Short mmCIF file of C-alpha atoms in Angstrom, two decimals:
data_model
loop_
_atom_site.label_atom_id
_atom_site.label_comp_id
_atom_site.label_asym_id
_atom_site.label_seq_id
_atom_site.Cartn_x
_atom_site.Cartn_y
_atom_site.Cartn_z
CA MET T 27 64.94 43.10 22.26
CA SER T 28 65.53 44.88 25.58
CA VAL T 29 66.62 42.67 28.43
CA LEU T 30 66.20 45.48 30.96
CA GLU T 31 64.14 48.59 31.01
CA MET T 32 64.14 51.03 33.87
CA ASN T 33 61.81 54.06 33.58
CA ASN T 34 61.74 57.20 35.70
CA ILE T 35 63.52 55.64 38.63
CA LYS T 36 63.67 57.69 41.91
CA LYS T 37 65.31 56.54 45.04
CA GLY T 38 66.17 58.21 48.26
CA PHE T 39 67.41 57.38 51.73
CA GLY T 40 65.70 59.56 54.27
CA SER T 41 65.94 63.15 53.00
CA LYS T 42 68.86 62.30 50.63
CA VAL T 43 67.68 61.79 47.07
CA VAL T 44 70.23 59.35 45.37
CA LEU T 45 68.50 58.65 42.02
CA LYS T 46 66.53 61.41 40.28
CA ASP T 47 64.43 60.22 37.49
CA ILE T 48 66.82 57.72 35.83
CA THR T 49 65.76 55.91 32.63
CA LEU T 50 68.07 53.14 31.31
CA LYS T 51 67.47 50.46 28.71
CA VAL T 52 69.87 47.49 27.92
CA GLU T 53 69.49 45.51 24.72
CA LYS T 54 70.37 41.83 24.40
CA GLY T 55 74.03 41.18 23.81
CA GLU T 56 74.92 44.80 24.86
CA VAL T 57 77.76 45.77 27.26
CA VAL T 58 76.95 48.86 29.17
CA SER T 59 79.56 50.46 31.49
CA ILE T 60 78.47 53.02 34.12
CA ILE T 61 81.05 55.44 35.26
CA GLY T 62 81.04 58.51 37.50
CA PRO T 63 82.37 59.82 40.75
CA SER T 64 81.77 58.21 44.12
CA GLY T 65 78.33 59.02 45.43
CA SER T 66 76.86 59.56 42.02
CA GLY T 67 74.31 56.73 42.47
CA LYS T 68 75.93 54.04 40.25
CA SER T 69 75.80 51.23 42.84
CA THR T 70 72.30 52.27 44.02
CA LEU T 71 71.16 51.97 40.47
CA LEU T 72 72.51 48.42 40.34
CA ARG T 73 70.90 47.48 43.60
CA CYS T 74 67.59 48.86 42.50
CA ALA T 75 67.80 46.92 39.22
CA THR T 76 68.45 43.74 41.11
CA PHE T 77 65.79 44.34 43.77
CA LEU T 78 68.34 44.57 46.65
CA GLU T 79 66.84 48.05 47.17
CA TYR T 80 63.19 49.11 46.56
CA ILE T 81 62.70 52.19 44.31
CA ASP T 82 60.50 55.04 45.52
CA ASN T 83 59.10 55.63 42.00
CA GLY T 84 59.25 54.33 38.51
CA GLU T 85 59.03 50.97 36.78
CA ILE T 86 61.30 48.04 35.97
CA SER T 87 60.99 45.40 33.29
CA TYR T 88 62.92 42.36 32.17
CA ILE T 89 62.55 40.71 28.75
CA GLY T 90 59.51 42.78 27.99
CA LYS T 91 57.69 41.79 31.36
CA LYS T 92 56.88 44.52 33.72
CA ILE T 93 58.12 43.47 37.22
CA VAL T 94 57.79 46.78 39.17
CA ASP T 95 54.75 48.74 37.90
CA LYS T 96 54.38 52.52 37.53
CA GLY T 97 54.62 54.12 40.88
CA ALA T 98 56.93 51.54 42.23
CA VAL T 99 54.30 48.76 42.70
CA TYR T 100 56.15 45.50 43.51
CA PRO T 101 54.85 42.04 42.78
CA SER T 102 54.59 39.13 45.30
CA LYS T 103 57.71 37.76 46.80
CA LYS T 104 57.43 34.63 44.55
CA GLU T 105 57.18 36.70 41.47
CA LEU T 106 60.12 38.79 42.51
CA GLN T 107 62.23 35.70 43.04
CA GLN T 108 61.24 34.41 39.59
CA ALA T 109 62.25 37.80 38.13
CA CYS T 110 65.72 37.41 39.79
CA ALA T 111 66.36 34.36 37.54
CA ASN T 112 66.83 36.90 34.68
CA PHE T 113 70.16 38.15 36.03
CA GLY T 114 73.36 37.35 37.90
CA LEU T 115 75.12 39.77 40.20
CA VAL T 116 78.84 39.91 40.96
CA PHE T 117 79.88 41.91 44.02
CA GLN T 118 83.16 43.75 44.56
CA ASN T 119 83.75 41.74 47.68
CA PHE T 120 83.03 38.36 46.14
CA ASN T 121 80.31 37.14 48.78
CA LEU T 122 81.38 33.59 48.50
CA PHE T 123 80.20 30.99 51.08
CA PRO T 124 83.41 30.42 53.22
CA HIS T 125 82.34 26.94 54.40
CA PHE T 126 81.60 25.72 50.77
CA SER T 127 84.25 24.47 48.35
CA VAL T 128 84.56 26.15 45.01
CA MET T 129 82.53 23.37 43.39
CA LYS T 130 79.74 23.76 45.89
CA ASN T 131 79.76 27.50 45.78
CA ILE T 132 79.11 27.37 42.07
CA SER T 133 76.82 24.22 41.81
CA ASP T 134 74.64 24.63 44.94
CA ALA T 135 72.12 27.14 43.55
CA PRO T 136 71.55 25.34 40.21
CA ILE T 137 71.01 22.07 42.05
CA VAL T 138 68.95 23.30 45.07
CA ILE T 139 67.08 26.26 43.53
CA GLN T 140 66.72 25.32 39.93
CA LYS T 141 66.46 21.59 40.76
CA ARG T 142 68.75 20.60 37.89
CA ASN T 143 70.49 17.27 37.43
CA LYS T 144 73.47 17.06 39.73
CA GLU T 145 75.88 15.38 37.41
CA GLU T 146 74.97 17.84 34.58
CA VAL T 147 75.67 20.83 36.92
CA TYR T 148 78.97 19.42 38.05
CA ARG T 149 80.03 18.92 34.45
CA GLU T 150 78.95 22.47 33.62
CA THR T 151 80.65 23.83 36.70
CA ARG T 152 84.01 22.23 35.56
CA GLU T 153 83.54 23.87 32.18
CA LEU T 154 82.93 27.34 33.80
CA LEU T 155 86.05 26.90 36.02
CA LYS T 156 88.08 26.19 32.85
CA LYS T 157 86.49 29.16 31.16
CA VAL T 158 87.55 31.55 33.89
CA GLY T 159 91.00 29.94 34.23
CA ILE T 160 90.85 28.16 37.61
CA GLU T 161 90.01 24.55 36.69
CA ASP T 162 92.48 23.24 39.21
CA LYS T 163 90.54 24.78 42.21
CA GLU T 164 87.31 22.97 42.37
CA ASN T 165 88.13 21.42 45.74
CA ALA T 166 89.62 24.53 47.34
CA TYR T 167 87.86 26.76 49.85
CA PRO T 168 87.56 30.54 49.52
CA CYS T 169 90.21 31.24 52.22
CA GLU T 170 92.76 29.33 50.09
CA LEU T 171 92.21 31.51 47.04
CA SER T 172 93.63 34.87 46.02
CA GLY T 173 91.18 37.86 45.55
CA GLY T 174 91.40 37.44 41.71
CA GLN T 175 90.57 33.68 42.05
CA GLN T 176 87.64 34.35 44.39
CA GLN T 177 86.30 36.91 41.92
CA ARG T 178 86.54 34.35 39.18
CA VAL T 179 84.54 31.87 41.21
CA ALA T 180 81.97 34.59 41.81
CA ILE T 181 81.72 35.09 37.99
CA ALA T 182 81.42 31.40 37.33
CA ARG T 183 78.69 31.12 40.11
CA ALA T 184 76.68 33.88 38.36
CA LEU T 185 76.94 32.17 34.95
CA ALA T 186 76.01 28.85 36.35
CA LEU T 187 72.36 30.05 36.78
CA HIS T 188 72.08 30.69 33.00
CA PRO T 189 71.03 34.29 33.48
CA GLN T 190 69.86 36.64 30.59
CA MET T 191 72.35 39.23 31.83
CA LEU T 192 75.10 39.94 34.41
CA TYR T 193 75.62 42.89 36.63
CA PHE T 194 79.11 43.67 37.95
CA ASP T 195 79.52 46.31 40.79
CA GLU T 196 83.15 47.57 40.58
CA PRO T 197 84.48 43.99 39.90
CA THR T 198 88.12 44.99 40.33
CA SER T 199 88.02 47.64 43.08
CA ALA T 200 89.26 45.14 45.74
CA LEU T 201 92.05 43.77 43.61
CA ASP T 202 95.65 44.88 42.77
CA PRO T 203 96.50 45.86 39.23
CA GLU T 204 97.96 42.62 38.05
CA ILE T 205 94.95 40.62 39.21
CA THR T 206 92.65 43.31 37.85
CA ALA T 207 94.07 42.51 34.40
CA GLU T 208 93.03 38.88 34.82
CA ILE T 209 89.44 39.74 35.66
CA LEU T 210 89.20 42.22 32.77
CA ARG T 211 90.32 39.40 30.45
CA VAL T 212 87.50 37.23 31.65
CA LEU T 213 84.93 40.10 31.13
CA LYS T 214 86.34 40.78 27.68
CA SER T 215 85.85 37.04 26.76
CA LEU T 216 82.17 37.23 28.06
CA ALA T 217 81.65 40.43 25.96
CA ALA T 218 83.08 38.67 22.90
CA GLU T 219 80.34 35.91 23.47
CA LYS T 220 77.72 38.57 23.43
CA MET T 221 76.80 38.18 27.12
CA THR T 222 74.53 41.02 28.20
CA MET T 223 76.40 42.99 30.89
CA VAL T 224 76.09 46.13 32.96
CA ILE T 225 79.31 47.03 34.62
CA VAL T 226 79.80 49.75 37.22
CA THR T 227 83.55 50.48 36.92
CA HIS T 228 86.26 53.00 37.56
CA GLU T 229 88.45 51.32 34.96
CA ILE T 230 88.04 53.84 32.20
CA ASP T 231 90.39 52.11 29.65
CA PHE T 232 88.42 48.88 30.22
CA ALA T 233 85.14 50.68 29.70
CA ARG T 234 86.48 52.03 26.45
CA ALA T 235 87.72 48.69 25.20
CA VAL T 236 84.72 46.49 26.12
CA SER T 237 81.51 48.63 26.21
CA ASP T 238 78.97 49.10 23.44
CA ARG T 239 77.69 52.05 25.50
CA VAL T 240 79.06 54.12 28.34
CA VAL T 241 76.81 55.96 30.79
CA PHE T 242 78.30 58.87 32.85
CA MET T 243 76.32 59.41 36.08
CA ASP T 244 76.71 62.33 38.54
CA GLY T 245 74.51 63.61 41.23
CA GLY T 246 71.88 60.91 40.81
CA VAL T 247 71.24 61.66 37.12
CA ILE T 248 72.56 60.29 33.80
CA ILE T 249 74.66 63.32 32.44
CA GLU T 250 75.78 61.70 29.23
CA GLU T 251 75.63 58.35 27.40
CA GLY T 252 76.69 56.97 24.10
CA LYS T 253 79.47 55.13 22.42
CA PRO T 254 82.82 54.93 24.38
CA GLU T 255 84.63 56.94 21.78
CA ASP T 256 82.07 59.72 22.21
CA VAL T 257 81.55 59.79 26.00
CA ILE T 258 85.13 59.02 27.02
CA ASP T 259 87.13 60.43 24.20
CA ASN T 260 84.98 63.43 23.05
CA PRO T 261 82.58 64.21 25.93
CA GLU T 262 80.13 67.05 25.35
CA ASN T 263 79.10 67.75 28.94
CA GLU T 264 81.36 69.87 31.13
CA ARG T 265 80.77 67.64 34.08
CA THR T 266 81.91 64.63 32.04
CA LYS T 267 84.89 66.48 30.89
CA ALA T 268 85.89 67.54 34.43
CA PHE T 269 85.54 63.98 35.81
CA LEU T 270 87.69 62.44 33.05
CA LYS T 271 90.29 65.20 33.40
CA LYS T 272 90.71 64.35 36.99
CA LEU T 273 91.42 60.75 36.05
CA HIS T 274 93.92 61.94 33.46
CA VAL T 275 92.01 60.24 30.75
#
C-alpha cells in the first residue's frame, strides 16, 4: 500500500518554477533517497509533501486518502492538521525547543497534542533515547548537546508521534563526518525495521546502502529513478552521470 502519493505537482515562487509536474509514490516500508544538485527542488518537494509549502497544482494523498485534491484544492485547517499525523519531519538544523529538556522536547507533543498517558509517553521516550544512543541525556538541554546528539533527539521526537513515515531533509549537512556516521547508523537501523522514509541527502554512499529506491532530481523534475545500483552505479541519463561524476562517485 502507498503511504504517500504525489501527482503532477507544480510549485513556483514568483516567476521561478521550482517543481515541474512531479509525480512520486512511496510504498509502506520503503526507503526513498532523493539526490541532486543544489536548487533542483528536493527540499521544496519535501516541504510540499509536509504542507509547509502549498503547491500550485497537483494532488497529494496519504494512506489512500486524498488530502490535496486535483488542482491544489486544500482541505480545512483541521483536516490538514489531522493529515500531518501521518508523518514526522526531521530538519537539517534540528529545530529543538531550547528552553525544553530532551525529555520534554520528545514527550511534549504526544502528551499535549495526542493526549496520551503521561507515564506511558515518558517510558516510551526513554526507550527511544536508548534506541538512538543517548539514554543518559534525558535531563539535558539542547545547548548542552553536540550537533549529532541534537539530531538524534530530533529523530526520537519525530518517532514519538508514531508516524506512518519519516521525512529527512539533509539530516547530516550540519554535522562533521564523524558525527554524520552516527546519524547514518541510526537511519540504517530504522530502515532495517522497515520504517517508511524519504531522505533528501548528499551522502551518495549512504543512499546506495540504505535505499530501496533512489530518485535523481534536477531542474525541478525527476530525471531518473530506480534501484540504487541502477541510478548510482549505472545511470542512464547524461545529467545523472554528470552529477555523480562531479562527486567522484
